[in-house]
XYZ file of C-alpha atoms in Angstrom:
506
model
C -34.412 -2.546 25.422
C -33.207 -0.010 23.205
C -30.113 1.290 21.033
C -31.006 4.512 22.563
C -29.193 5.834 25.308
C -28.455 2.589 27.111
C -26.939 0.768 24.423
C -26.249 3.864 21.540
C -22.548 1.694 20.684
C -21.294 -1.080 18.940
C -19.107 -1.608 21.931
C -21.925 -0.939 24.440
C -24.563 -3.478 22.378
C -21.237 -5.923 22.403
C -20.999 -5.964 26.720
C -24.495 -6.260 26.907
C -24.683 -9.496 24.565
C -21.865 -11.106 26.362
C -23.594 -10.312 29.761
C -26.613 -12.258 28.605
C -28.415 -9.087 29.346
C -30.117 -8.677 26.316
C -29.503 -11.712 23.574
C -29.551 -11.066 19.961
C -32.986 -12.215 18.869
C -34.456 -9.252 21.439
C -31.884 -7.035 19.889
C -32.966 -7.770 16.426
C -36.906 -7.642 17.461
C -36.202 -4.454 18.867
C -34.714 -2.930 15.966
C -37.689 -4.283 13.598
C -39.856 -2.638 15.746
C -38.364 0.682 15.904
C -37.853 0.568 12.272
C -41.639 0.310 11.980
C -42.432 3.030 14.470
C -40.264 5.695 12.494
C -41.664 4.499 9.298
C -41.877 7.949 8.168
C -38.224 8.231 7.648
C -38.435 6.070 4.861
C -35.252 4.481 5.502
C -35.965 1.052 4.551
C -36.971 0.289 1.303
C -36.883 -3.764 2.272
C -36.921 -5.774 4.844
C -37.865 -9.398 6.322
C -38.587 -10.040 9.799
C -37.764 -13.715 9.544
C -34.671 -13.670 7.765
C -33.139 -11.199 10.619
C -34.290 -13.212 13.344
C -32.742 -16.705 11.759
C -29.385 -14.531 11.537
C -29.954 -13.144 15.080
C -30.675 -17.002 16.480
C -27.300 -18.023 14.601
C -25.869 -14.980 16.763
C -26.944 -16.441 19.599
C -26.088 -20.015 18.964
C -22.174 -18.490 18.537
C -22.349 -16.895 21.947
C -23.885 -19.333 23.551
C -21.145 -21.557 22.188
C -18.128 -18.894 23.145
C -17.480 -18.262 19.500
C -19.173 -14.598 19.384
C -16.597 -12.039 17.365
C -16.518 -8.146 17.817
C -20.018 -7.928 15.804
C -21.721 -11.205 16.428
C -25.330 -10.485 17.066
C -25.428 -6.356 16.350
C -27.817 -5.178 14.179
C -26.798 -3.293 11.133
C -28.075 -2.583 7.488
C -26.937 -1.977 4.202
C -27.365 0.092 0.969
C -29.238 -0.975 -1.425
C -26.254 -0.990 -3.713
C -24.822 -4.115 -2.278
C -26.194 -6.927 -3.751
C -27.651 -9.728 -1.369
C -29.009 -13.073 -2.129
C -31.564 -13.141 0.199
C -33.108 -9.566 -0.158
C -33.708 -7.633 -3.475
C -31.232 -5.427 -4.881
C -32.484 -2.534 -6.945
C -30.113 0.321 -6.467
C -33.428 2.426 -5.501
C -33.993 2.371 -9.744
C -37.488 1.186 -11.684
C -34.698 -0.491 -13.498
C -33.935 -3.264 -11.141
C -37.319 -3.928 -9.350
C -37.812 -7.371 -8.377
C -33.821 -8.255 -8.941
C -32.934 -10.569 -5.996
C -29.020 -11.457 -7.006
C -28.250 -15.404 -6.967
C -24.731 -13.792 -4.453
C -24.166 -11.454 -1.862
C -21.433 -8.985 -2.631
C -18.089 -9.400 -0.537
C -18.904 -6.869 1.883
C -22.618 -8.440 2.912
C -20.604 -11.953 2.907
C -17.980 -10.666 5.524
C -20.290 -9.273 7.834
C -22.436 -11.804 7.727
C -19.641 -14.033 8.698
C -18.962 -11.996 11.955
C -21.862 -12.633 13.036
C -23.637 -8.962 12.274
C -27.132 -9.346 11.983
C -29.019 -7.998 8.725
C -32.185 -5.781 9.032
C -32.690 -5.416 5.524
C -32.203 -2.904 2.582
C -31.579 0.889 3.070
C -33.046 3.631 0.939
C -30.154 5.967 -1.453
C -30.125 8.166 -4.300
C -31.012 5.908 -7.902
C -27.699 4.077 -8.702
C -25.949 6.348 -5.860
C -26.230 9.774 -8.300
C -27.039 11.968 -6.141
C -26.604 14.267 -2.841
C -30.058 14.916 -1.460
C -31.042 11.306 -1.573
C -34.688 12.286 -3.407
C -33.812 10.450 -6.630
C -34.883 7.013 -5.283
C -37.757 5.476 -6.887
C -38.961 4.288 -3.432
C -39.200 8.294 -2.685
C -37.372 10.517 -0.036
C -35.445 9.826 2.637
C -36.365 12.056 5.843
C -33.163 13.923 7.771
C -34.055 12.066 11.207
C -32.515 15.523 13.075
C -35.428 17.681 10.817
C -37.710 15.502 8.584
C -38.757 18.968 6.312
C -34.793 18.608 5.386
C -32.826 15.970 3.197
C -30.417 13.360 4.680
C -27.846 14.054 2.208
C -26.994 11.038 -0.137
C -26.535 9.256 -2.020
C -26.355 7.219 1.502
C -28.948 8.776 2.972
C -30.739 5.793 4.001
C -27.651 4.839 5.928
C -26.437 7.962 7.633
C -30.683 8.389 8.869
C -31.349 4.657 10.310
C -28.025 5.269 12.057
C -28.871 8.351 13.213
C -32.309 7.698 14.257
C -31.096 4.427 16.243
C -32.816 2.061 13.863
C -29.535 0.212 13.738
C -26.406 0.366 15.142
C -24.062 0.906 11.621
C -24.369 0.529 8.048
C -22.686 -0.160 5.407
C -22.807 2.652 2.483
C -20.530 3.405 -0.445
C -19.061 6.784 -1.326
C -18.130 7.738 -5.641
C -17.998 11.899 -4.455
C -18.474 11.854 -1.216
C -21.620 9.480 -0.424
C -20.597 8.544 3.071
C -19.177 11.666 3.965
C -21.844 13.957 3.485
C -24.650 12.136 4.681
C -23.067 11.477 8.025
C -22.565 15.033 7.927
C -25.889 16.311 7.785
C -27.217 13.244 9.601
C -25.320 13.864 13.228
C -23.091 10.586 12.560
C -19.694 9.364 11.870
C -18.456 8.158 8.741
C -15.462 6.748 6.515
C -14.069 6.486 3.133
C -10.851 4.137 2.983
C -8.577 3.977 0.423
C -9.564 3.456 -2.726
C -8.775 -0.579 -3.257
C -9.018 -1.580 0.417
C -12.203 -2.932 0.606
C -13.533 -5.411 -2.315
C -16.312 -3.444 -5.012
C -17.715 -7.153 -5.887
C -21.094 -6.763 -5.755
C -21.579 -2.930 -5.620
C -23.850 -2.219 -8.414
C -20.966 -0.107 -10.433
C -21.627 4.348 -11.134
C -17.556 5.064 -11.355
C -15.403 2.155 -11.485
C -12.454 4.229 -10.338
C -14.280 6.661 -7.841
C -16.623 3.744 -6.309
C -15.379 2.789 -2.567
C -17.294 1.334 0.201
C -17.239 2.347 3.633
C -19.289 1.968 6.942
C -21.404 4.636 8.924
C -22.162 4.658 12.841
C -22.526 6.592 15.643
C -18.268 7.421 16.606
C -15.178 6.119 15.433
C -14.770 3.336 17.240
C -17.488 1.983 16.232
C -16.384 2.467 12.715
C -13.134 1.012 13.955
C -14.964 -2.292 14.991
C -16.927 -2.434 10.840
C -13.587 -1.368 9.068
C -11.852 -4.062 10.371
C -14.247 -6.238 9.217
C -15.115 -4.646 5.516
C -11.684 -4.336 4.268
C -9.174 -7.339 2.793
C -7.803 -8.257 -0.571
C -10.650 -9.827 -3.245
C -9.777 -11.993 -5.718
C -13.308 -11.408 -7.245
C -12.083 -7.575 -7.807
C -9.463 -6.177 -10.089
C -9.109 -3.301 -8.361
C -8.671 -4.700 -5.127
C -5.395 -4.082 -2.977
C -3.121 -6.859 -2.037
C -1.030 -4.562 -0.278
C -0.906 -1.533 1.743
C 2.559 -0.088 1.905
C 4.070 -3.472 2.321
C 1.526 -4.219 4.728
C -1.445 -7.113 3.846
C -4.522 -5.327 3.033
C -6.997 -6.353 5.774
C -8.568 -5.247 9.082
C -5.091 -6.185 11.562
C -3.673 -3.497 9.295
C -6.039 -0.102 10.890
C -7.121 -2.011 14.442
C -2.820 -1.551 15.171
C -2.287 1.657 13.314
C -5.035 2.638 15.637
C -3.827 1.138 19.066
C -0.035 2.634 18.051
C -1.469 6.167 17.470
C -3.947 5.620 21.012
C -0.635 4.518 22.525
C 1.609 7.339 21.582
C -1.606 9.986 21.918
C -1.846 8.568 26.050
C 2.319 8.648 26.446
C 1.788 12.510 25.697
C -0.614 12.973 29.055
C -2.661 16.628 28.575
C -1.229 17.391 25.035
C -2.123 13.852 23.394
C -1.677 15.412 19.932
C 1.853 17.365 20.697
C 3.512 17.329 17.311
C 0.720 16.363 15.315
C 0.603 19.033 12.442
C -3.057 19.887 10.975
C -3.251 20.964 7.343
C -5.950 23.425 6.909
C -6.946 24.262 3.296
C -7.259 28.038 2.452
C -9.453 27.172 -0.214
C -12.014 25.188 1.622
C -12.578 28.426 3.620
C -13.933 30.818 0.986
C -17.286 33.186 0.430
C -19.447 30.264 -0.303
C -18.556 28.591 3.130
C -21.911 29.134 5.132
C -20.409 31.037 8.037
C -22.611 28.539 10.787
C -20.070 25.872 9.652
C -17.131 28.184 9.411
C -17.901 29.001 12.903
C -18.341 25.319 13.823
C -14.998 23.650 11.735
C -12.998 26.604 13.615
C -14.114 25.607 16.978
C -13.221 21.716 16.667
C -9.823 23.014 14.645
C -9.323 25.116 18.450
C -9.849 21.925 20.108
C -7.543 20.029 18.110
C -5.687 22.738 18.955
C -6.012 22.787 22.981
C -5.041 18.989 22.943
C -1.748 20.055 21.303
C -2.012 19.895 17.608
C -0.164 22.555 15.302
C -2.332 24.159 12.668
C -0.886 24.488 9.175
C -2.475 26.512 6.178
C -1.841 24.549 3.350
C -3.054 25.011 -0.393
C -5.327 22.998 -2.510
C -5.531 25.306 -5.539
C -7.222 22.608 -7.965
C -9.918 22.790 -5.363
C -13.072 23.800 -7.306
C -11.588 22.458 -10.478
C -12.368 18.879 -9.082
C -16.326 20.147 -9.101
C -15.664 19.910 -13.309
C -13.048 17.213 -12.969
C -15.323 14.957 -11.525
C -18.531 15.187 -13.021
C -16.484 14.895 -16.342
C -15.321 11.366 -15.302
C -18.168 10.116 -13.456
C -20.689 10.135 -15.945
C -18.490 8.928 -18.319
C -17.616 5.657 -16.111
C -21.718 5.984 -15.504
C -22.366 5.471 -19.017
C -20.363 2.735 -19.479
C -21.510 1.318 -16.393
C -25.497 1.076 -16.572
C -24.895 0.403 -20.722
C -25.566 -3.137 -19.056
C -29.292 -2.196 -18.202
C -30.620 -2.360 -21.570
C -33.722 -4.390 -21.510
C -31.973 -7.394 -23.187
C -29.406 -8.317 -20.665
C -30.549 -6.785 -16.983
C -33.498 -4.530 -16.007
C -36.613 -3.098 -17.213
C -38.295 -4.297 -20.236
C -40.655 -1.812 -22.355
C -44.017 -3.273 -22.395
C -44.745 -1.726 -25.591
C -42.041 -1.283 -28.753
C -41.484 -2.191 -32.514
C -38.197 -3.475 -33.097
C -34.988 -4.008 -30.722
C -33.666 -0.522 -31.002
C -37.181 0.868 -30.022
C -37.198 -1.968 -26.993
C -33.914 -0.414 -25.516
C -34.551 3.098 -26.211
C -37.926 2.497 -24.324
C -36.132 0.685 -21.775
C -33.896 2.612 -20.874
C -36.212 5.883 -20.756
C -39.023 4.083 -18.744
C -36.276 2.181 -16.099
C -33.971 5.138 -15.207
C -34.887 8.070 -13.334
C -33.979 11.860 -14.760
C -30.579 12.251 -12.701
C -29.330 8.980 -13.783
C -30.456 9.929 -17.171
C -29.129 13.474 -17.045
C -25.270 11.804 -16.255
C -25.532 9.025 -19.313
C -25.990 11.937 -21.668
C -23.223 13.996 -19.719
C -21.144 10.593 -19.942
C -21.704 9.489 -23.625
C -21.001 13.106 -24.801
C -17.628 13.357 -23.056
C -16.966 10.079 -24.497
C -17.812 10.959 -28.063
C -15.861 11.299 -31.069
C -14.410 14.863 -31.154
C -15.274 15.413 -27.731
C -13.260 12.971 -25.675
C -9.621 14.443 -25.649
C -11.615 18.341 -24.794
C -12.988 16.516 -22.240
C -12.561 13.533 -20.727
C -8.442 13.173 -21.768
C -8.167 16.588 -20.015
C -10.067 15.935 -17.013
C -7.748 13.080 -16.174
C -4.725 15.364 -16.742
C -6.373 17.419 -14.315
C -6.927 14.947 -11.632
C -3.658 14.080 -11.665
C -2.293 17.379 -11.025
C -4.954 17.227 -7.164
C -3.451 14.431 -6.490
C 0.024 16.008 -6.802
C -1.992 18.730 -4.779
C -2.694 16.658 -2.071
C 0.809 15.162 -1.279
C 2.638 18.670 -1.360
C 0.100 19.563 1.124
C 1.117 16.233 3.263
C 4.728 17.095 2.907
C 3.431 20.253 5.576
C 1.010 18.259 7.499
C 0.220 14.747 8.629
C -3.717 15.108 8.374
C -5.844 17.532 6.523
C -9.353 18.838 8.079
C -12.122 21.395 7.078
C -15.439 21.324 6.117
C -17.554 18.330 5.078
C -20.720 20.489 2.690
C -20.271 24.254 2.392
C -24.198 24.640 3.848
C -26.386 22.562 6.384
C -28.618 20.960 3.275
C -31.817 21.724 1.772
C -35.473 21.180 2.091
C -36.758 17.985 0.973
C -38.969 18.765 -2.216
C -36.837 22.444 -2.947
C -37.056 23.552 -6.224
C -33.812 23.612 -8.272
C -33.806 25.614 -11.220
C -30.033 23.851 -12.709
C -30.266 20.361 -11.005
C -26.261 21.144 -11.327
C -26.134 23.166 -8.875
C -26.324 20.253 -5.979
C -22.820 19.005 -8.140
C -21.600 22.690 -6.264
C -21.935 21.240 -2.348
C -19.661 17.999 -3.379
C -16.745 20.744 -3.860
C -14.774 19.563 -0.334
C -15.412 15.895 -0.652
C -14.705 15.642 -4.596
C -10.806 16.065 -4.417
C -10.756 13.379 -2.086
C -12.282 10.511 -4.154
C -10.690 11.695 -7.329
C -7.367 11.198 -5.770
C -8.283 8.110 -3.673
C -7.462 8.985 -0.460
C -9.233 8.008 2.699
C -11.051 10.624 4.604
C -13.820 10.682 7.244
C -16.976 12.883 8.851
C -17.242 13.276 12.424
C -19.857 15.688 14.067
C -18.199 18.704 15.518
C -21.366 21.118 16.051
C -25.276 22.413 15.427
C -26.775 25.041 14.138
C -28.551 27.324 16.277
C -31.949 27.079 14.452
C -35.042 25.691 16.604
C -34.311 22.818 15.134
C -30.985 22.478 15.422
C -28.989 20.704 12.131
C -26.000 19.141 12.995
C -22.572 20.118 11.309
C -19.199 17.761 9.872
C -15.541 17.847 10.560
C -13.626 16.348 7.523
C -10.556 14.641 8.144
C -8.350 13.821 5.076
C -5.367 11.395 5.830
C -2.683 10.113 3.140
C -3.090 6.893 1.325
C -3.172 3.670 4.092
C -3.765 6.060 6.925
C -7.109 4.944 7.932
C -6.069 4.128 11.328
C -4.292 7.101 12.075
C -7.597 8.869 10.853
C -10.427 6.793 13.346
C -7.466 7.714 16.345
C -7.432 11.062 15.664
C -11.257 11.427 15.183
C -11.760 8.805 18.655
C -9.641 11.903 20.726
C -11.775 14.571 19.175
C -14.562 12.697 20.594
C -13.935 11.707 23.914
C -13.441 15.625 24.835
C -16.760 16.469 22.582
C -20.152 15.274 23.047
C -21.513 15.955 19.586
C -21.791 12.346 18.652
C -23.603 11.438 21.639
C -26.180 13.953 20.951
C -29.490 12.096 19.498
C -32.673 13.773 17.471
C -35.631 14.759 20.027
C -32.861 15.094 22.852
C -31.454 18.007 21.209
């Protein structure tokens, strides 16, 4: 058996489960072992054999029983950002090795509970900062499609064992766009919900206000079927939503916004989409928009198009303000964040130092890597005496004046799209000379989080190289439209075949 093409769906992995055609422990076993024949990926950064095959036996024991949910028995992973109590967390940092947490964070708990079985930990960028996903103390991750080229990140890890067929979703978390852009240059479908709709306990924190978890797999459906399960009001987390426009926040919420937008999409025969008005950004089209994914975003915005959709030009004129904006107050909610991992507390502990202030400073220097380090000093600055109301003070003004962006644009448009990354990625290993300049390729995805919408990546194309890179549509709803979003991404891709497409097929 194997994910790949005979069972390359949640939904496909679900029939043949109930059909006793393949059971969960084979599933599991066969996901182990293609995990260890594309080693090379470096995907994993931990995982136990015998743990996944006492969840996939539980799996089992529910099906046999009659009791088996949407996700009982399918194999999944998650990034090692989610703290689990039966596999180390380290956030991919020298600063956490060893940590196994004494509780799983909410997310891990809820999937568990529907019966999703756990291969293990996934590879990311250290403490999620980062976009190329080569800041991880466990090294690289390798783009499955190209392994010379990076995965994107900081969910790498996730968007490649996806990708590659090692499992069948993942969970990931996105601060800029973390989800987003790795399914983007991995060939895969992602999501960001709304901020608040699924519970932060037991992320390992970067931006307390940016921070939102999502799941990544192969089409929206499939997201459709984790979603549902991921999101729900916390207790355990303050900035979790109780409500969603008068609505309870949890999964019923998106599964029926989703079956009333499939419903009214189906009344509308050939033109599914009649009425449907796409917002397309004139900023997110300028001269540093590699003209491969121009070319790409323009023919899925003609398909949208051909299914009945009106396209809108709408403005976002804070656009490449929220490249400042946010790396302004991410560093600074960084640096209050990791002020935790100090040696005395959590993490790393200098081997060698002479007094406490010595044993922190040493600490700190030995556990982090330079990135993370690089965005403390960016953080504490902004946060300084003198510096805070130039900087940080003004950077909030500012990101409230893109989220007033973003709902004049919805008053002319029910859904925004365009890009995902303004390029197809970079070599693993390039040379940089300003590390700031990767902060440039977040510039589509950073107005999203700062304004806490929910928007998604869907593949809508290749390059025509000889080895072919795949390309993202983003879609950008309004607040509490995720299932409007996974609908309208679901019709895209039952008239495209870009997320069936697999690497070594190509």
């Amino acid at each position: 058996m194997s994910f790949t093409p005979e069972f390359a769906t949640i939904a496909a992995l679900r029939l043949a489960l109930q059909n006793k055609t393949v059971s969960a422990r084979e599933l599991a076993q066969q996901a182990l072992d293609n995990s260890a024949r594309q080693k090379e990926l470096n995907a994993f950064v931990q995982q136990d054999a015998a743990l996944t095959l006492a969840q996939a036996d539980a799996a089992d024991a529910l099906i046999a029983q009659g009791k088996a949910g949407p996700l009982t028995g399918i194999p999944i992973a998650h990034k090692d950002l989610f703290v689990t109590k039966d596999w180390q967390t380290t956030a991919c940092s020298k600063m956490l090795k060893g940590y196994v947490s004494p509780f799983d964070a909410t997310v891990v708990t809820k999937l568990q509970a529907a019966g999703a079985v756990s291969l293990g930990k996934l590879n990311c960028d250290e403490f999620a900062m980062g976009s190329r996903n080569e800041s991880s103390v466990f090294g690289p991750v390798r783009n499955p499609w190209d392994h010379t080229m990076v995965p994107g990140g900081s969910s790498g890890g996730s968007a490649a064992a996806v990708a590659a067929g090692l499992v069948a979703g993942a969970s990931a978390t996105d601060t800029g766009g973390s989800i987003r852009q790795p399914a983007a240059l991995c060939g895969v479908s992602g999501i960001k919900p709304t901020y608040g709709t699924i519970s932060r306990f037991g992320i390992i924190a970067y931006g307390s206000s940016l921070d939102q978890a999502g799941p990544i797999a192969r089409n929206a459906r499939d997201l459709l079927d984790l979603l549902e399960t991921m999101c729900g009001f916390d207790p355990q987390d303050a900035t979790s939503l109780e409500f969603c426009d008068d609505q309870p926040n949890n999964g019923a919420r998106i599964r029926q916004q989703f079956e009333q937008q499939q419903s009214q999409q189906e009344a509308q025969g050939s033109q599914p989409l009649k009425g449907l008005r796409i917002g397309v950004p004139a900023q997110f089209f300028g001269p540093g928009l590699d003209p491969v994914v121009a070319d790409a975003i323009e023919a899925a915005l003609k398909t949208y198009e051909s299914l009945g959709a009106e396209r809108v030009t709408v403005q976002l004129p804070l656009t490449e303000l929220s490249v400042p904006t946010y790396y302004v107050i991410s560093p600074a909610e960084a640096s209050t964040n990791l002020s935790r991992f100090d040696g005395v507390r959590f993490g790393h502990r200098a081997s060698q130092y002479t007094d406490l202030n010595s044993m922190i400073s040493r600490s700190r220097s030995e556990g982090f890597g330079p990135e993370v380090v690089r965005r403390i000093l960016v953080g504490t600055y902004v946060l300084s005496h003198g510096y805070y109301d130039a900087y940080y003070l003004q950077a909030q003004r500012v990101r409230r004046m893109i989220v007033d962006d973003f709902q004049k644009a919805f008053e002319q448009c029910d859904l925004i799209l365009g890009p995902v990354t303004p390029a197809l990625g970079r070599k693993l290993g390039a040379t940089i000379e300003d590390p700031t300049t990767d902060w440039l390729g977040d510039v589509y995805t950073l107005g999203v989080s700062l304004a806490g919408l929910p928007a998604m990546s869907i593949p809508c194309g290749f390059s025509n190289d000889e080895r072919p890179l795949p390309i993202g549509l983003q879609i950008i709803g309004n607040y509490f439209r995720e299932g409007q979003l996974l609908a309208f991404a679901d019709r895209f891709q039952q008239v495209t075949d870009w997320h069936q497409r697999q690497p070594g097929q190509q």
